[in-house]
Amino acid sequence: MGKTVFLDREECIGCGMCQDICPEVFELDEEGKARVIKPQGGPEDLVEQAIDACPVSCIAFKE
Ligand code: SF4
Protein backbone atom coordinates (compact mmCIF):
# COMPACT_ATOMS: atom_id res chain seq x y z
CA MET A 1 0.00 0.00 0.00
CA GLY A 2 1.25 3.49 -0.82
CA LYS A 3 1.57 6.50 1.40
CA THR A 4 -1.48 8.22 2.82
CA VAL A 5 -2.04 11.96 3.19
CA PHE A 6 -3.18 13.21 6.62
CA LEU A 7 -4.27 16.73 7.51
CA ASP A 8 -4.84 18.20 10.96
CA ARG A 9 -7.88 20.44 10.50
CA GLU A 10 -7.53 21.87 14.01
CA GLU A 11 -4.26 23.46 12.94
CA CYS A 12 -5.24 24.47 9.39
CA ILE A 13 -5.60 28.24 8.90
CA GLY A 14 -7.25 27.93 5.49
CA CYS A 15 -4.55 29.70 3.49
CA GLY A 16 -5.35 27.60 0.42
CA MET A 17 -1.74 26.84 -0.53
CA CYS A 18 -2.24 23.09 -0.56
CA GLN A 19 -5.23 23.37 -2.86
CA ASP A 20 -3.36 25.73 -5.18
CA ILE A 21 -0.44 23.34 -5.42
CA CYS A 22 -2.33 20.06 -5.60
CA PRO A 23 -6.09 20.40 -6.17
CA GLU A 24 -6.32 16.70 -6.97
CA VAL A 25 -5.65 15.91 -3.30
CA PHE A 26 -6.61 19.01 -1.28
CA GLU A 27 -9.75 21.12 -1.25
CA LEU A 28 -10.94 24.01 0.90
CA ASP A 29 -14.40 23.17 2.21
CA GLU A 30 -17.34 25.31 3.26
CA GLU A 31 -15.71 25.93 6.66
CA GLY A 32 -12.72 27.48 4.92
CA LYS A 33 -10.41 24.67 5.99
CA ALA A 34 -8.58 22.18 3.84
CA ARG A 35 -9.57 18.56 3.60
CA VAL A 36 -8.01 15.62 1.85
CA ILE A 37 -10.17 14.44 -1.03
CA LYS A 38 -7.71 11.85 -2.31
CA PRO A 39 -5.64 10.37 0.54
CA GLN A 40 -3.85 7.84 -1.66
CA GLY A 41 -2.63 7.66 -5.24
CA GLY A 42 -2.22 11.41 -5.84
CA PRO A 43 0.93 12.99 -7.28
CA GLU A 44 3.56 12.48 -4.55
CA ASP A 45 5.79 15.32 -5.70
CA LEU A 46 2.94 17.82 -5.44
CA VAL A 47 1.87 16.46 -2.03
CA GLU A 48 5.46 16.99 -0.84
CA GLN A 49 5.39 20.54 -2.22
CA ALA A 50 2.14 21.23 -0.36
CA ILE A 51 3.67 19.89 2.86
CA ASP A 52 6.65 22.22 2.43
CA ALA A 53 4.39 25.18 1.63
CA CYS A 54 1.89 24.75 4.50
CA PRO A 55 2.60 27.61 6.94
CA VAL A 56 1.46 25.64 9.98
CA SER A 57 2.90 22.25 8.96
CA CYS A 58 -0.36 20.43 9.47
CA ILE A 59 -0.05 18.02 6.53
CA ALA A 60 1.65 14.64 6.83
CA PHE A 61 2.39 11.89 4.33
CA LYS A 62 2.98 8.44 5.86
CA GLU A 63 3.10 4.75 5.00
S1 SF4 B 1 -1.55 24.81 3.29
FE1 SF4 B 1 -1.88 24.12 5.42
S2 SF4 B 1 -2.86 25.85 6.44
FE2 SF4 B 1 -2.99 26.23 4.25
S3 SF4 B 1 -5.01 25.46 3.70
FE3 SF4 B 1 -3.54 23.81 3.34
S4 SF4 B 1 -3.52 22.61 5.23
FE4 SF4 B 1 -4.49 24.55 5.70
Coordinates of N, CA and C and ligand atoms in Angstrom, one line a residue:
M1 N 0.8 -1.2 0.0 CA 0.0 0.0 0.0 C 0.9 1.2 0.0
G2 N 0.5 2.3 -0.7 CA 1.3 3.5 -0.8 C 1.1 4.4 0.4
K3 N 1.7 5.5 0.3 CA 1.6 6.5 1.4 C 0.2 7.2 1.4
T4 N -0.2 7.6 2.6 CA -1.5 8.2 2.8 C -1.3 9.7 3.3
V5 N -2.1 10.6 2.8 CA -2.0 12.0 3.2 C -3.0 12.2 4.4
F6 N -2.4 12.8 5.4 CA -3.2 13.2 6.6 C -3.1 14.7 6.8
L7 N -4.2 15.3 7.3 CA -4.3 16.7 7.5 C -5.0 17.0 8.8
D8 N -4.3 17.8 9.7 CA -4.8 18.2 11.0 C -5.7 19.5 10.8
R9 N -7.0 19.3 10.7 CA -7.9 20.4 10.5 C -7.9 21.4 11.7
E10 N -7.6 21.0 12.9 CA -7.5 21.9 14.0 C -6.5 22.9 13.8
E11 N -5.4 22.5 13.2 CA -4.3 23.5 12.9 C -4.4 24.3 11.7
C12 N -5.1 23.8 10.7 CA -5.2 24.5 9.4 C -5.8 25.9 9.6
I13 N -5.1 26.9 8.9 CA -5.6 28.2 8.9 C -6.3 28.6 7.6
G14 N -6.5 27.7 6.7 CA -7.3 27.9 5.5 C -6.6 28.8 4.5
C15 N -5.3 28.8 4.4 CA -4.6 29.7 3.5 C -4.7 29.3 2.0
G16 N -5.1 28.1 1.8 CA -5.3 27.6 0.4 C -4.1 27.1 -0.4
M17 N -2.9 27.2 0.2 CA -1.7 26.8 -0.5 C -1.8 25.4 -1.0
C18 N -2.2 24.5 -0.2 CA -2.2 23.1 -0.6 C -3.2 22.9 -1.7
Q19 N -4.3 23.5 -1.7 CA -5.2 23.4 -2.9 C -4.7 24.0 -4.1
D20 N -4.0 25.1 -4.0 CA -3.4 25.7 -5.2 C -2.3 24.8 -5.8
I21 N -1.5 24.2 -4.9 CA -0.4 23.3 -5.4 C -0.9 22.0 -5.9
C22 N -1.9 21.4 -5.2 CA -2.3 20.1 -5.6 C -3.8 19.9 -5.4
P23 N -4.6 20.5 -6.3 CA -6.1 20.4 -6.2 C -6.7 19.0 -6.3
E24 N -5.8 18.1 -6.8 CA -6.3 16.7 -7.0 C -6.5 16.0 -5.6
V25 N -5.7 16.5 -4.6 CA -5.7 15.9 -3.3 C -6.3 16.8 -2.2
F26 N -6.1 18.1 -2.3 CA -6.6 19.0 -1.3 C -7.7 19.9 -1.8
E27 N -8.6 20.2 -0.9 CA -9.7 21.1 -1.2 C -10.1 21.9 0.0
L28 N -10.4 23.2 -0.2 CA -10.9 24.0 0.9 C -12.4 23.8 0.9
D29 N -13.0 23.5 2.1 CA -14.4 23.2 2.2 C -15.2 24.4 2.6
E30 N -16.4 24.2 2.9 CA -17.3 25.3 3.3 C -17.0 26.0 4.6
E31 N -16.2 25.3 5.4 CA -15.7 25.9 6.7 C -14.4 26.7 6.4
G32 N -13.9 26.7 5.2 CA -12.7 27.5 4.9 C -11.5 26.8 5.4
K33 N -11.6 25.5 5.6 CA -10.4 24.7 6.0 C -10.2 23.6 4.9
A34 N -8.9 23.2 4.9 CA -8.6 22.2 3.8 C -9.0 20.8 4.3
R35 N -9.4 20.0 3.3 CA -9.6 18.6 3.6 C -8.9 17.8 2.5
V36 N -8.6 16.5 2.8 CA -8.0 15.6 1.8 C -9.1 14.9 1.1
I37 N -9.1 15.1 -0.2 CA -10.2 14.4 -1.0 C -9.6 13.2 -1.7
K38 N -8.3 13.0 -1.7 CA -7.7 11.9 -2.3 C -6.5 11.4 -1.5
P39 N -6.7 10.7 -0.4 CA -5.6 10.4 0.5 C -4.5 9.5 -0.1
Q40 N -4.9 8.7 -1.1 CA -3.8 7.8 -1.7 C -3.9 7.9 -3.2
G41 N -2.7 7.8 -3.8 CA -2.6 7.7 -5.2 C -2.5 9.0 -6.0
G42 N -2.4 10.1 -5.2 CA -2.2 11.4 -5.8 C -0.8 11.6 -6.2
P43 N -0.4 12.7 -6.9 CA 0.9 13.0 -7.3 C 1.8 13.3 -6.1
E44 N 2.7 12.4 -5.8 CA 3.6 12.5 -4.5 C 4.4 13.7 -4.5
D45 N 4.9 14.1 -5.7 CA 5.8 15.3 -5.7 C 5.0 16.6 -5.3
L46 N 3.8 16.7 -5.8 CA 2.9 17.8 -5.4 C 2.5 17.8 -4.0
V47 N 2.2 16.6 -3.5 CA 1.9 16.5 -2.0 C 3.0 16.9 -1.2
E48 N 4.3 16.5 -1.6 CA 5.5 17.0 -0.8 C 5.6 18.5 -0.9
Q49 N 5.3 19.1 -2.1 CA 5.4 20.5 -2.2 C 4.4 21.2 -1.3
A50 N 3.2 20.7 -1.2 CA 2.1 21.2 -0.4 C 2.6 21.2 1.1
I51 N 3.2 20.0 1.5 CA 3.7 19.9 2.9 C 4.7 21.0 3.2
D52 N 5.6 21.2 2.2 CA 6.7 22.2 2.4 C 6.1 23.6 2.5
A53 N 5.0 23.8 1.7 CA 4.4 25.2 1.6 C 3.5 25.5 2.8
C54 N 2.9 24.5 3.4 CA 1.9 24.7 4.5 C 2.5 25.5 5.6
P55 N 2.0 26.7 5.9 CA 2.6 27.6 6.9 C 2.5 27.1 8.4
V56 N 1.6 26.2 8.6 CA 1.5 25.6 10.0 C 1.8 24.2 10.1
S57 N 2.4 23.6 9.0 CA 2.9 22.2 9.0 C 1.9 21.2 9.5
C58 N 0.7 21.3 9.0 CA -0.4 20.4 9.5 C -0.7 19.3 8.5
I59 N 0.1 19.1 7.5 CA -0.1 18.0 6.5 C 1.1 17.0 6.7
A60 N 0.7 15.7 6.7 CA 1.6 14.6 6.8 C 1.4 13.6 5.7
F61 N 2.4 12.9 5.4 CA 2.4 11.9 4.3 C 3.1 10.7 4.8
K62 N 2.4 9.6 5.2 CA 3.0 8.4 5.9 C 2.6 7.1 5.2
E63 N 3.4 6.1 5.4 CA 3.1 4.8 5.0 C 2.0 4.2 5.8
Ligands
SF4_1 S1 -1.5 24.8 3.3 FE1 -1.9 24.1 5.4 S2 -2.9 25.8 6.4 FE2 -3.0 26.2 4.3 S3 -5.0 25.5 3.7 FE3 -3.5 23.8 3.3 S4 -3.5 22.6 5.2 FE4 -4.5 24.6 5.7

